[in-house]
PDB file of C-alpha atoms and ligand atoms in Angstrom:
ATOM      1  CA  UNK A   4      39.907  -9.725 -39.796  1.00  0.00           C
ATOM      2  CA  UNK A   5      38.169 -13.105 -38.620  1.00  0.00           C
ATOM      3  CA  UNK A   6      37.020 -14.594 -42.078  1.00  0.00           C
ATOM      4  CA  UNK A   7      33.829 -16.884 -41.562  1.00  0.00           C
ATOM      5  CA  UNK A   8      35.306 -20.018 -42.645  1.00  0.00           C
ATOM      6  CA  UNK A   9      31.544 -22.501 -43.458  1.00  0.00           C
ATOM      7  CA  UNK A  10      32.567 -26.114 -44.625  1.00  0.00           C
ATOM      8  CA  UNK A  11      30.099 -28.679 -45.556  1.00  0.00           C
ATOM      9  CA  UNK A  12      30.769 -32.571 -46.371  1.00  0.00           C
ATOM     10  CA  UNK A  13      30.033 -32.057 -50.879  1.00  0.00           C
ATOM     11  CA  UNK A  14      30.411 -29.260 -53.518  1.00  0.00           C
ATOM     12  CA  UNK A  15      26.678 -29.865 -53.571  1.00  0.00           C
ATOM     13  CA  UNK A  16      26.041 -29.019 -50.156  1.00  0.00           C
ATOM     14  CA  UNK A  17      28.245 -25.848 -50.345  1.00  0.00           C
ATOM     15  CA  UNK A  18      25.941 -25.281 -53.389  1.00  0.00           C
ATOM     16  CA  UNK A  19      22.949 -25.041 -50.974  1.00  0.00           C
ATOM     17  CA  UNK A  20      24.401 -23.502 -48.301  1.00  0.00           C
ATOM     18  CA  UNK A  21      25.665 -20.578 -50.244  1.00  0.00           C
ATOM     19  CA  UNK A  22      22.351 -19.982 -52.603  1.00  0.00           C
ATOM     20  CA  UNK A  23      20.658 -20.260 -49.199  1.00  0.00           C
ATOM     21  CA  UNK A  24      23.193 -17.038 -48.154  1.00  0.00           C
ATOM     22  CA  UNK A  25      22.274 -15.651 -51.261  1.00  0.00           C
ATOM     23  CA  UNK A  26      19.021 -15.333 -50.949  1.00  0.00           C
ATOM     24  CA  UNK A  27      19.221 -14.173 -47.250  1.00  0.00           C
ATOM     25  CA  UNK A  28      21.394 -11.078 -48.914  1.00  0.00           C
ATOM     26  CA  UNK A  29      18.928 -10.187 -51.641  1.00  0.00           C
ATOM     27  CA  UNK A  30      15.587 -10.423 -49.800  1.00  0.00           C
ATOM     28  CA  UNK A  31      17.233  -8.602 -47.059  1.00  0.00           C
ATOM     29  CA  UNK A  32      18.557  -6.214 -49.298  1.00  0.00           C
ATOM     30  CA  UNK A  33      16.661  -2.239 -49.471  1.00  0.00           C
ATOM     31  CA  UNK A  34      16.689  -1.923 -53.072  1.00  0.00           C
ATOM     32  CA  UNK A  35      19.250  -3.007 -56.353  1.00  0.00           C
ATOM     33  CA  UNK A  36      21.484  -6.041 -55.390  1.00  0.00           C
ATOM     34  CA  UNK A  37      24.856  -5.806 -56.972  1.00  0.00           C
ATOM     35  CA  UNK A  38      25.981  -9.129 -57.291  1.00  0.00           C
ATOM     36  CA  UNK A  39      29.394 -10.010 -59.282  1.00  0.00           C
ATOM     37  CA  UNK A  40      29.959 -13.588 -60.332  1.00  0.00           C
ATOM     38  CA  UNK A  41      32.991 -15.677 -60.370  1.00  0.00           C
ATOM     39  CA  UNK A  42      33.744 -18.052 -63.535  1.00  0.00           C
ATOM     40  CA  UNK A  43      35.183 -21.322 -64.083  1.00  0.00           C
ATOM     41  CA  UNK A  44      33.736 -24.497 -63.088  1.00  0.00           C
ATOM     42  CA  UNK A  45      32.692 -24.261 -59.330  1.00  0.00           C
ATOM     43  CA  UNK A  46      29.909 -22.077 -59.813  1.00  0.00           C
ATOM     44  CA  UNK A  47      27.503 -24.450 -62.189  1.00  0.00           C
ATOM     45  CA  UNK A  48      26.175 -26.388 -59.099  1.00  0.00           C
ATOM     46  CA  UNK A  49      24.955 -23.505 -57.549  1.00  0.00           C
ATOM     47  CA  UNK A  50      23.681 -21.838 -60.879  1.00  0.00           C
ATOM     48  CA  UNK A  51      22.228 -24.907 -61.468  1.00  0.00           C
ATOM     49  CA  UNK A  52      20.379 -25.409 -57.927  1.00  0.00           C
ATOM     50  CA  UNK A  53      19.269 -21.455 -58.242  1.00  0.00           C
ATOM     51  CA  UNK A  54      17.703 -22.119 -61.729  1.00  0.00           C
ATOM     52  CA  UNK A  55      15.750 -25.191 -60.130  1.00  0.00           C
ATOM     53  CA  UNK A  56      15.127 -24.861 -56.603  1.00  0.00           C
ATOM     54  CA  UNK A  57      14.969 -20.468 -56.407  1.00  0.00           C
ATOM     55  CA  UNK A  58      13.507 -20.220 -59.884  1.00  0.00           C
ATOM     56  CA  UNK A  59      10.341 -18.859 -58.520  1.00  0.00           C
ATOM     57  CA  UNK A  60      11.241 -17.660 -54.765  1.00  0.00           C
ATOM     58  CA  UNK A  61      14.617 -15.906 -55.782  1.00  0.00           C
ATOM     59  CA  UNK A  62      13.743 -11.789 -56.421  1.00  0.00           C
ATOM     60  CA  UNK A  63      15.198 -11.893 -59.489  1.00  0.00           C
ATOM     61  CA  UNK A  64      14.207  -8.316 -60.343  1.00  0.00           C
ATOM     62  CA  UNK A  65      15.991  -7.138 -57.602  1.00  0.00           C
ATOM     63  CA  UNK A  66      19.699  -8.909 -59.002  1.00  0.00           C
ATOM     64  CA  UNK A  67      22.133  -6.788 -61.436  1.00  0.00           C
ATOM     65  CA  UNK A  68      24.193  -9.572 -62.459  1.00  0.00           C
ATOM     66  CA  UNK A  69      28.209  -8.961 -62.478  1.00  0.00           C
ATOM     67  CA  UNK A  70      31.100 -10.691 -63.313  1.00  0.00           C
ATOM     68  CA  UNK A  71      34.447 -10.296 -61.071  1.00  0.00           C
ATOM     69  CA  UNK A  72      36.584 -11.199 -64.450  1.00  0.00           C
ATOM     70  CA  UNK A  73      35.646 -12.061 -67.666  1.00  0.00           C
ATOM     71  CA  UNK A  74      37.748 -14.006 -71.133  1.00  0.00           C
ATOM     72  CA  UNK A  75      38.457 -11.695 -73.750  1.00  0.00           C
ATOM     73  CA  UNK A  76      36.284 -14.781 -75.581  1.00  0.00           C
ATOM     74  CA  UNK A  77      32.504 -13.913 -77.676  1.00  0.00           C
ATOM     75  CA  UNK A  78      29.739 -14.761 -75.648  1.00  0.00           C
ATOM     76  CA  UNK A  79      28.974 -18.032 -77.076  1.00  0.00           C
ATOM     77  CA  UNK A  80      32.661 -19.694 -76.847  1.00  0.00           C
ATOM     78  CA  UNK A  81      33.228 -22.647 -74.076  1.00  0.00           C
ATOM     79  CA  UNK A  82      35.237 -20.495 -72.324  1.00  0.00           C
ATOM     80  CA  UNK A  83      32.673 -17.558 -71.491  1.00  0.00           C
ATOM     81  CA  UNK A  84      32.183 -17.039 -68.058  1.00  0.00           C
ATOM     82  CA  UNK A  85      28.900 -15.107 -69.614  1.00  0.00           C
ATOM     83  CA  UNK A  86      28.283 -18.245 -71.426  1.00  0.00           C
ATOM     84  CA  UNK A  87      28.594 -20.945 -68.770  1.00  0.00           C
ATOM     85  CA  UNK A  88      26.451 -18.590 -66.449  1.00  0.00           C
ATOM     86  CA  UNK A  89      23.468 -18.283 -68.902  1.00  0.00           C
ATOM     87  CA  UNK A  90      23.893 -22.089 -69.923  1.00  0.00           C
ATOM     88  CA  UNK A  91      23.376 -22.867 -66.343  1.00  0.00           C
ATOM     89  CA  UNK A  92      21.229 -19.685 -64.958  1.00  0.00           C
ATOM     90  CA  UNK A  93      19.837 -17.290 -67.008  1.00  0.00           C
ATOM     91  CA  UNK A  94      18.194 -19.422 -69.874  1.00  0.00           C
ATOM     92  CA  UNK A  95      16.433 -21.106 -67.062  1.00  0.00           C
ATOM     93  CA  UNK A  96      14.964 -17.496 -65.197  1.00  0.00           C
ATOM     94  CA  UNK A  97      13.129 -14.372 -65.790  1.00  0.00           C
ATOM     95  CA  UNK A  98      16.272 -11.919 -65.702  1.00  0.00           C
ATOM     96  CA  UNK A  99      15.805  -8.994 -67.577  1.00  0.00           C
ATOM     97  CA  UNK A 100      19.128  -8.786 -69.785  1.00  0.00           C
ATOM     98  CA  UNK A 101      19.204  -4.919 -68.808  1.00  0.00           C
ATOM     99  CA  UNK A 102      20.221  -6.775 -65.896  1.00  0.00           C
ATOM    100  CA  UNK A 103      22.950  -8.734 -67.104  1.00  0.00           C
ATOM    101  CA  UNK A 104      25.935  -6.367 -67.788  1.00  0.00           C
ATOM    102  CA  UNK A 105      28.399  -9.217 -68.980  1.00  0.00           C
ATOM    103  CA  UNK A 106      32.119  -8.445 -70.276  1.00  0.00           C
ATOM    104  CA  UNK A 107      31.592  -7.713 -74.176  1.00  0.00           C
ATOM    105  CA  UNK A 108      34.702 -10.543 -74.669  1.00  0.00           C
ATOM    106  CA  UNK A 109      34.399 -10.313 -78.396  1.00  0.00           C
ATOM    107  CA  UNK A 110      35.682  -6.756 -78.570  1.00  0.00           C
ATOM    108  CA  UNK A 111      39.521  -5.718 -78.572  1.00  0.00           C
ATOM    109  CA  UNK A 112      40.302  -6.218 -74.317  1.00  0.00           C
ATOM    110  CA  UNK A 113      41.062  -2.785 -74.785  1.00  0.00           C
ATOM    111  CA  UNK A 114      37.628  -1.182 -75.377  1.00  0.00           C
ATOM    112  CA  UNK A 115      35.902  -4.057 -73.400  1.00  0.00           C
ATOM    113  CA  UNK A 116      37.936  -3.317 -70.487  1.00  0.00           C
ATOM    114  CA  UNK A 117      37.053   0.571 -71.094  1.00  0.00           C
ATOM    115  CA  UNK A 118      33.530  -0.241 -71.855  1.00  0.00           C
ATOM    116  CA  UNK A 119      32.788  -2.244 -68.619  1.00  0.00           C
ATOM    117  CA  UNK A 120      34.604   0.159 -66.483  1.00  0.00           C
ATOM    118  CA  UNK A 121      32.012   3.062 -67.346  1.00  0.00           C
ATOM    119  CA  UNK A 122      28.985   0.548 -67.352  1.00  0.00           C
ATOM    120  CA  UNK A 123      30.187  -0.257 -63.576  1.00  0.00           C
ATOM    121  CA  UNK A 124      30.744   3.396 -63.201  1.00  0.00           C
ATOM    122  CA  UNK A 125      27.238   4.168 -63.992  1.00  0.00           C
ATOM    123  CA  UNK A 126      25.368   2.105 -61.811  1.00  0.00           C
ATOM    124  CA  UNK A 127      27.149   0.681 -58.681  1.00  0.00           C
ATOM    125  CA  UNK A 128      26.838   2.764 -56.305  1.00  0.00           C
ATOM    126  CA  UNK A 129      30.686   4.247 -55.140  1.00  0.00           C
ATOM    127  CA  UNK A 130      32.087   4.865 -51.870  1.00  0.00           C
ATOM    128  CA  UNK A 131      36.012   6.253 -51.288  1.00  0.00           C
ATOM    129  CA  UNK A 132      36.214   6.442 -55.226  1.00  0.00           C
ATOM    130  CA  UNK A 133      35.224   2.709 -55.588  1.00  0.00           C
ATOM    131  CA  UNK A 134      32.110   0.723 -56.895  1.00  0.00           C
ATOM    132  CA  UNK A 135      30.809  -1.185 -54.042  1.00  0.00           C
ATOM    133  CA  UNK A 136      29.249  -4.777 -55.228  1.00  0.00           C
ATOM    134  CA  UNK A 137      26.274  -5.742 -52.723  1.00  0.00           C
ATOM    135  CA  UNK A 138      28.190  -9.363 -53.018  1.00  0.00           C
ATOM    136  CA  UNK A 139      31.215 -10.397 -54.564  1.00  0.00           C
ATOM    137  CA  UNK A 140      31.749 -13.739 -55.239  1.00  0.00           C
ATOM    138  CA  UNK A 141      35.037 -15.337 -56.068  1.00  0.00           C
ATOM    139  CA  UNK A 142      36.745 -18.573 -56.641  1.00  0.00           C
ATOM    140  CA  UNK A 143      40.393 -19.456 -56.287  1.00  0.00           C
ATOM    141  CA  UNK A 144      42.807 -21.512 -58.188  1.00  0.00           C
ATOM    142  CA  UNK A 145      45.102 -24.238 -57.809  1.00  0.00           C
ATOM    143  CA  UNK A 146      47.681 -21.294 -57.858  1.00  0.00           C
ATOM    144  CA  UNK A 147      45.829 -18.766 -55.180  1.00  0.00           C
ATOM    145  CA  UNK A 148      45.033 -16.475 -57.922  1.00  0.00           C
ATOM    146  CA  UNK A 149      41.189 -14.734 -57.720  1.00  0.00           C
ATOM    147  CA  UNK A 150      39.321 -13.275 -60.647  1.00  0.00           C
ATOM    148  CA  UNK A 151      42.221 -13.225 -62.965  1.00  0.00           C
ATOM    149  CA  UNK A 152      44.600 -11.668 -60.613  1.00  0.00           C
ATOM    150  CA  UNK A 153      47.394 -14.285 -61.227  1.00  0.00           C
ATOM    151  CA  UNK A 154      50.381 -14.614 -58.751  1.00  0.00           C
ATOM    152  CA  UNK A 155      52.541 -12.777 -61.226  1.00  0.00           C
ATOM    153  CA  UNK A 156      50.862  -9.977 -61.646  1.00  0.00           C
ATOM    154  CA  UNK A 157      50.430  -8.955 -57.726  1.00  0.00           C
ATOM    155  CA  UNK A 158      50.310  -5.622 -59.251  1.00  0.00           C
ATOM    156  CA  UNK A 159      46.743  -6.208 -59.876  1.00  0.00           C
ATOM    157  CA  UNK A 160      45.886  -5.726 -56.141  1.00  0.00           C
ATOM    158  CA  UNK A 161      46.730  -1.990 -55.720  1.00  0.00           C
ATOM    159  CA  UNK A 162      45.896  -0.847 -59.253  1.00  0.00           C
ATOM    160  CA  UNK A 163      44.006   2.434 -58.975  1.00  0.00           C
ATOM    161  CA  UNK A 164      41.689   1.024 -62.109  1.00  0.00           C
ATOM    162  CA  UNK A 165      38.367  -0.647 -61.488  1.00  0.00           C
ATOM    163  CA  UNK A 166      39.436  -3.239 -64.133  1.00  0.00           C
ATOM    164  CA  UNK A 167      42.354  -4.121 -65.647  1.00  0.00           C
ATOM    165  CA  UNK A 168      43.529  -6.301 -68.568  1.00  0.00           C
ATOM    166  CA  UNK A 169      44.801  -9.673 -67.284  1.00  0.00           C
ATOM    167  CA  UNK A 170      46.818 -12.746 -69.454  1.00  0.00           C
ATOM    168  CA  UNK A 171      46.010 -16.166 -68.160  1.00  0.00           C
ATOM    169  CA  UNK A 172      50.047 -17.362 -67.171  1.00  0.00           C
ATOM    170  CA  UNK A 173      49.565 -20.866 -69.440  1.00  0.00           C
ATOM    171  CA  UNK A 174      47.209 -20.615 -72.064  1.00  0.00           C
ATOM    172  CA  UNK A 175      48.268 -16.314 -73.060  1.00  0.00           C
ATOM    173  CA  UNK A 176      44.099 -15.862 -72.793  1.00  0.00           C
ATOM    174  CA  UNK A 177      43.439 -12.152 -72.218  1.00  0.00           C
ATOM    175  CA  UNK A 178      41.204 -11.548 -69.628  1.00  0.00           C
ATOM    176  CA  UNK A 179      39.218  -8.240 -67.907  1.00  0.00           C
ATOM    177  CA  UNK A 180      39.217  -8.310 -64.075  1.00  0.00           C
ATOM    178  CA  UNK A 181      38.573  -6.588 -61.453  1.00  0.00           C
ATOM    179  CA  UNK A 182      41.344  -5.486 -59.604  1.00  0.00           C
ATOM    180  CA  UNK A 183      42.091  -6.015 -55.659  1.00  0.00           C
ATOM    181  CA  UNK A 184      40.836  -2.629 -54.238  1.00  0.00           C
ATOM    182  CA  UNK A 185      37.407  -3.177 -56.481  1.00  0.00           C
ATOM    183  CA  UNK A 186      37.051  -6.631 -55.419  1.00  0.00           C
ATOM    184  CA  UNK A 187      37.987  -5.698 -51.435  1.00  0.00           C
ATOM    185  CA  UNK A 188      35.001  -2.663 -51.757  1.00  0.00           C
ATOM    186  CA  UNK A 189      32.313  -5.366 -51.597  1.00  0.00           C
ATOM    187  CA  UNK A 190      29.866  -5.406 -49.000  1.00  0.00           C
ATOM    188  CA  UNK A 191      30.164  -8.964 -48.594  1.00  0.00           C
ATOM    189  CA  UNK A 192      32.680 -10.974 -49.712  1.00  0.00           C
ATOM    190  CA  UNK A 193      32.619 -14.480 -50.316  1.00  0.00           C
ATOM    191  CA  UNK A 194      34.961 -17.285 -51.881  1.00  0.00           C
ATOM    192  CA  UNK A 195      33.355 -20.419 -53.318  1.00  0.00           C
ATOM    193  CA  UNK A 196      36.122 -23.460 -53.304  1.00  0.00           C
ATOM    194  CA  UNK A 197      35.585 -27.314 -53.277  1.00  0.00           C
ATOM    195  CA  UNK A 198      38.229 -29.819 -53.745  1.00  0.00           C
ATOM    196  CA  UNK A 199      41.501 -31.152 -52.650  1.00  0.00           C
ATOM    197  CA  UNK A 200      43.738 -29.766 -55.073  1.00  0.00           C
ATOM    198  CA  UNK A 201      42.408 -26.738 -53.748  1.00  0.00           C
ATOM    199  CA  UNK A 202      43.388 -27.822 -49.970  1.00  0.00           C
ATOM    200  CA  UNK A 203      46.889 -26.295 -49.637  1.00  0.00           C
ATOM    201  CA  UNK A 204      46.045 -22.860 -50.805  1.00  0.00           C
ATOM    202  CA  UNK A 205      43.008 -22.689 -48.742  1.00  0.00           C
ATOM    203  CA  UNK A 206      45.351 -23.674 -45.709  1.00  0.00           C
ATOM    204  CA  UNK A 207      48.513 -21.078 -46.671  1.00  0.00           C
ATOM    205  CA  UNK A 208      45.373 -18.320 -47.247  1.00  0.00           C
ATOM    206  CA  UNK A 209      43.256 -19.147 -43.733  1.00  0.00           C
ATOM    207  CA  UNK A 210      46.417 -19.594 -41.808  1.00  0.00           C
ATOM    208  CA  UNK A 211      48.177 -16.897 -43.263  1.00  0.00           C
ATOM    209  CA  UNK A 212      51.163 -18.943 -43.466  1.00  0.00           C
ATOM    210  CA  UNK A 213      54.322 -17.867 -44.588  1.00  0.00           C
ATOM    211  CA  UNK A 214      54.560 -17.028 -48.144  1.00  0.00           C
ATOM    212  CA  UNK A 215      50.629 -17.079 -48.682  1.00  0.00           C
ATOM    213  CA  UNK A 216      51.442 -13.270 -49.192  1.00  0.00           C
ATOM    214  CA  UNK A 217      52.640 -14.545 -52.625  1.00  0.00           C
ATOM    215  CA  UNK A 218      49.235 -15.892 -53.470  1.00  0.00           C
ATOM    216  CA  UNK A 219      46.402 -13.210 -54.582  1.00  0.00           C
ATOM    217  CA  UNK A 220      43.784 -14.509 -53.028  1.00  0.00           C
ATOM    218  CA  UNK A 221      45.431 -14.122 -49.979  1.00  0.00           C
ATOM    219  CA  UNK A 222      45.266 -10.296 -50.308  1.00  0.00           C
ATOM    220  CA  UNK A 223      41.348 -10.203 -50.467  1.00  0.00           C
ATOM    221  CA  UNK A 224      40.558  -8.781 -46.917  1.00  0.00           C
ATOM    222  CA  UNK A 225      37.415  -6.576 -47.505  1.00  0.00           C
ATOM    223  CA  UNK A 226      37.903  -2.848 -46.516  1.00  0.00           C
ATOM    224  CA  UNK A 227      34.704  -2.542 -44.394  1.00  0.00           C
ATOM    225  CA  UNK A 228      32.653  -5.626 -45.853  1.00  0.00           C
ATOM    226  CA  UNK A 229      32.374  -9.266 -44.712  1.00  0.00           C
ATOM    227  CA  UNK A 230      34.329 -11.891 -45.914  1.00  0.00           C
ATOM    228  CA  UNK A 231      33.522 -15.817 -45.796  1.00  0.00           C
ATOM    229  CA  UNK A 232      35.052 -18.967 -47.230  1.00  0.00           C
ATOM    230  CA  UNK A 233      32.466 -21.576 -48.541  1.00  0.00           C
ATOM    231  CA  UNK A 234      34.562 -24.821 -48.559  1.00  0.00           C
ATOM    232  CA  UNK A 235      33.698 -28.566 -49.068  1.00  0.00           C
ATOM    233  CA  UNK A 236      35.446 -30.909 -46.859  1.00  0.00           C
ATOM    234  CA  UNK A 237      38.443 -31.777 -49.111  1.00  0.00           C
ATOM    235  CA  UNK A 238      39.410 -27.731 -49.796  1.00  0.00           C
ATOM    236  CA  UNK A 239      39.011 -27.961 -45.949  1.00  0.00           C
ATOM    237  CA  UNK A 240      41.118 -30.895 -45.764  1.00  0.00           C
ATOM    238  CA  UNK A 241      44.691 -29.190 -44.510  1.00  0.00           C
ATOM    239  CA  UNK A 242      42.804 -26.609 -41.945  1.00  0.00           C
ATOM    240  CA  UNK A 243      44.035 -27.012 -38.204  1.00  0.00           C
ATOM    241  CA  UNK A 244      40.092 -25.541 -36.938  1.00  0.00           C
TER     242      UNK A 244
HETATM  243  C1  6PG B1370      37.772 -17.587 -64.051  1.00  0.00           C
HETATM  244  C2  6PG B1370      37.442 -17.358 -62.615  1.00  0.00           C
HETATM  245  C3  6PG B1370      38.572 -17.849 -61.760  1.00  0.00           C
HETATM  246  C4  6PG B1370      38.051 -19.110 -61.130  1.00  0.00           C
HETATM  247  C5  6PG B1370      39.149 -19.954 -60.581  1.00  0.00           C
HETATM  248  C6  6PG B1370      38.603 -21.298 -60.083  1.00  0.00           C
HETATM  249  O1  6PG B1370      37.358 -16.793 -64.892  1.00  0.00           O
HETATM  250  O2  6PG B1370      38.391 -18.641 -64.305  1.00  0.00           O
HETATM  251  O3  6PG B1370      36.838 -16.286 -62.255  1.00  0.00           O
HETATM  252  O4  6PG B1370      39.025 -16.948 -60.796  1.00  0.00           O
HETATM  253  O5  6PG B1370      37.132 -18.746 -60.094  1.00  0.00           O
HETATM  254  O6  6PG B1370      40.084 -20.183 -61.617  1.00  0.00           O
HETATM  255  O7  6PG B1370      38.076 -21.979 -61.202  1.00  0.00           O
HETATM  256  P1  6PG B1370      37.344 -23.402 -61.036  1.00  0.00           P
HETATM  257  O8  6PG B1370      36.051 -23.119 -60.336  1.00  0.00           O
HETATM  258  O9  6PG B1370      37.138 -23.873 -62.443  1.00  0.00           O
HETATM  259  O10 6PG B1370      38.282 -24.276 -60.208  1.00  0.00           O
END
């Protein structure tokens, strides 16, 4: 597997670049888009640009909005990955929320986890006994974990659940995530990284050094989808291309 490996000079330009993907896959797309977002902080530039510049072009209606893992958090704590994604996206758009199917954080991680396994079970469409997302997007840590598949819980990669209940290795915050052979069902795979204290991982993970086995994102190689890396320049910064 030949990852497509796009790098571009700012976090902003990466922004552009990858709504620019994003609305190549939807437009292109036959009918509902599956599309499951990654938290944190990387993805606000491009939610951002999407609210501004796509506001109006961007089939929304088309979009059933995703997330790859959620914090067992309610909806309107800091930490949301709902939260920060409607802050930035979906105050700013016409989504219908029967499009939204976020994580219901402020439940016990047991019934949220239970409850968003049936919701994806009743409307992605499944191939080999797996939901397949129309795009997955993903981010990465300084530690090469994905989602909130953390190094030590590699488990998390061959789980035969859709989701699973994850615990964040500092803080103790539960977390629901997909797990590996969900995430590696997508049609089209794509991580989202910018900066330099991402740089090393990105180089183990591309290079497939040794050791990057040890790192979860290194284990997202799609089954029969595409996968791509959208870096800035300093993620990029240790790659021998
Ligand atoms: C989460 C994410 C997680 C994130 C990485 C990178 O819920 O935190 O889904 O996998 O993508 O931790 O986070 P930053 O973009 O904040 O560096």
């Amino acid at each position: 597997m030949n990852p497509e490996i796009n790098i571009y000079p700012t976090p902003d330009e990466v922004a552009d670049a990858f709504a620019r993907k994003v609305y190549e896959l939807v437009r292109n797309a036959a009918g509902t888009f599956h599309w499951a977002l990654s938290g944190g902080s990387t993805p606000k530039l491009l939610f951002d640009l999407l609210a501004g510049n796509y506001a109006t072009q961007m089939p929304w209606h088309k979009i059933h909005f995703w997330w790859g893992d959620e914090r067992c958090v309610p909806p309107d704590h800091p930490d949301s990955n709902y939260g920060m994604t409607n802050q930035h996206l979906f105050s700013k758009i016409s989504a219908d929320p029967g499009q939204i199917h976020r994580v219901r954080g402020e439940l016990d991680p047991e019934t949220a986890c239970a409850e968003y396994i049936r919701e994806i079970s009743d409307n992605v469409p499944v191939q080999n006994g797996w939901p397949v997302f129309d795009l997955m997007m993903l981010g990465m840590g300084d530690d090469g974990h994905t989602a909130s598949i953390f190094p030590d819980r590699l488990e998390l990669l061959h789980s035969g659940q859709i989701c699973e209940i994850a615990v964040h290795p500092q803080s103790g915050q539960k977390r629901v995530s997909l797990t590996g052979k969900a995430l590696n069902q997508a049609a089209y795979v794509s991580f989202l990284v910018t900066g330099k204290s991402k740089s090393a991982r990105i180089r183990q993970i591309i290079q497939q050094e040794h050791g990057s086995s040890a790192l979860p994102a290194a284990h997202i190689r799609p089954v029969e989808g595409k996968l791509a890396f959208f870096l800035d320049r300093e993620a990029a910064g240790e790659l021998r291309i």
